[in-house]
Amino acid sequence: MLYVIIGEDVENSLAQRLAARPAHLERLHALLDAGRLFVAGPNPAIDSNDPGDAGFSGSVIIAEFDSLEAAQSWADADPYKAAGVYQHVTVKPFKKVLP
């Protein structure tokens, strides 16, 4: 089943985000290589694809996991969480309807 993982950033955490990004992307690439990643990306803090120093307000990941518990466990181990980038992470089941 698909699950959405919504990470909300701590304000002014761009430096921590950039430092933890390689490890964060490595985990996402593992999901992608396993055919389990539907979509992933950050939420720019401003209305721009390149927010520069404004940074990001969070991230969204939609991926396939065996259960809600497995998705939560994966989210809890995210390097952004360990680095203090995320102040809150929500994990919910996701049902794709369109397209």
Protein backbone atom coordinates (compact mmCIF):
# COMPACT_ATOMS: atom_id res chain seq x y z
CA MET A 1 0.00 0.00 0.00
CA LEU A 2 1.08 3.59 -0.56
CA TYR A 3 1.80 5.90 2.37
CA VAL A 4 2.43 9.64 2.44
CA ILE A 5 5.16 10.94 4.72
CA ILE A 6 4.94 14.65 5.46
CA GLY A 7 7.92 16.20 7.20
CA GLU A 8 7.60 19.73 8.55
CA ASP A 9 10.89 21.61 8.91
CA VAL A 10 12.14 23.56 11.88
CA GLU A 11 12.51 27.22 10.88
CA ASN A 12 15.97 28.20 9.65
CA SER A 13 17.11 24.58 9.27
CA LEU A 14 18.54 24.92 5.75
CA ALA A 15 22.13 24.27 6.88
CA GLN A 16 21.12 21.07 8.70
CA ARG A 17 19.03 20.01 5.69
CA LEU A 18 21.94 20.48 3.29
CA ALA A 19 24.31 18.56 5.58
CA ALA A 20 21.93 15.58 5.92
CA ARG A 21 20.74 15.62 2.29
CA PRO A 22 23.16 12.99 0.89
CA ALA A 23 22.07 10.40 3.46
CA HIS A 24 18.40 11.36 3.00
CA LEU A 25 18.68 10.94 -0.80
CA GLU A 26 20.50 7.62 -0.42
CA ARG A 27 17.46 6.18 1.38
CA LEU A 28 15.11 7.58 -1.26
CA HIS A 29 17.23 6.04 -4.03
CA ALA A 30 17.00 2.67 -2.25
CA LEU A 31 13.18 2.95 -2.37
CA LEU A 32 13.37 4.01 -6.03
CA ASP A 33 15.66 1.10 -6.93
CA ALA A 34 13.22 -1.28 -5.21
CA GLY A 35 10.34 0.14 -7.28
CA ARG A 36 8.61 1.47 -4.16
CA LEU A 37 8.98 5.25 -4.53
CA PHE A 38 6.02 7.04 -6.11
CA VAL A 39 7.15 10.66 -5.62
CA ALA A 40 9.35 12.68 -3.29
CA GLY A 41 10.38 16.29 -2.97
CA PRO A 42 10.71 19.33 -0.74
CA ASN A 43 8.28 22.19 -0.12
CA PRO A 44 10.04 25.49 -0.91
CA ALA A 45 9.47 28.07 1.83
CA ILE A 46 8.60 30.65 -0.82
CA ASP A 47 6.77 30.49 -4.15
CA SER A 48 9.82 29.47 -6.16
CA ASN A 49 11.43 26.29 -7.48
CA ASP A 50 14.74 27.67 -6.19
CA PRO A 51 14.06 29.29 -2.80
CA GLY A 52 17.72 30.08 -2.15
CA ASP A 53 18.38 31.15 1.44
CA ALA A 54 14.63 31.00 2.23
CA GLY A 55 15.03 27.24 2.25
CA PHE A 56 12.23 24.77 2.66
CA SER A 57 9.24 24.28 4.93
CA GLY A 58 9.15 20.50 4.68
CA SER A 59 9.04 17.48 2.41
CA VAL A 60 6.56 15.00 0.98
CA ILE A 61 7.33 11.38 0.21
CA ILE A 62 4.81 8.91 -1.19
CA ALA A 63 6.06 5.35 -1.24
CA GLU A 64 4.96 1.75 -0.92
CA PHE A 65 5.38 -0.03 2.41
CA ASP A 66 4.00 -3.29 3.82
CA SER A 67 2.14 -1.52 6.63
CA LEU A 68 1.61 1.79 8.39
CA GLU A 69 4.02 0.61 11.07
CA ALA A 70 6.71 -0.09 8.45
CA ALA A 71 6.19 3.35 6.89
CA GLN A 72 6.37 5.01 10.32
CA SER A 73 9.53 3.10 11.19
CA TRP A 74 11.15 4.15 7.90
CA ALA A 75 10.15 7.79 8.51
CA ASP A 76 11.46 7.70 12.08
CA ALA A 77 14.90 6.70 10.75
CA ASP A 78 15.12 9.57 8.25
CA PRO A 79 18.43 11.47 8.48
CA TYR A 80 16.50 14.76 8.39
CA LYS A 81 14.78 13.77 11.62
CA ALA A 82 18.07 12.81 13.27
CA ALA A 83 19.69 16.08 12.10
CA GLY A 84 16.93 18.22 13.61
CA VAL A 85 15.51 19.33 10.25
CA TYR A 86 12.03 17.95 10.84
CA GLN A 87 10.05 19.28 13.78
CA HIS A 88 7.11 16.98 13.03
CA VAL A 89 6.53 13.99 10.76
CA THR A 90 3.10 12.66 9.80
CA VAL A 91 2.61 9.27 8.15
CA LYS A 92 -0.75 8.36 6.60
CA PRO A 93 -2.12 5.77 4.18
CA PHE A 94 -2.47 7.16 0.66
CA LYS A 95 -4.89 6.08 -2.05
CA LYS A 96 -3.99 7.16 -5.57
CA VAL A 97 -7.07 8.11 -7.57
CA LEU A 98 -5.75 10.30 -10.41
CA PRO A 99 -4.07 10.35 -12.85
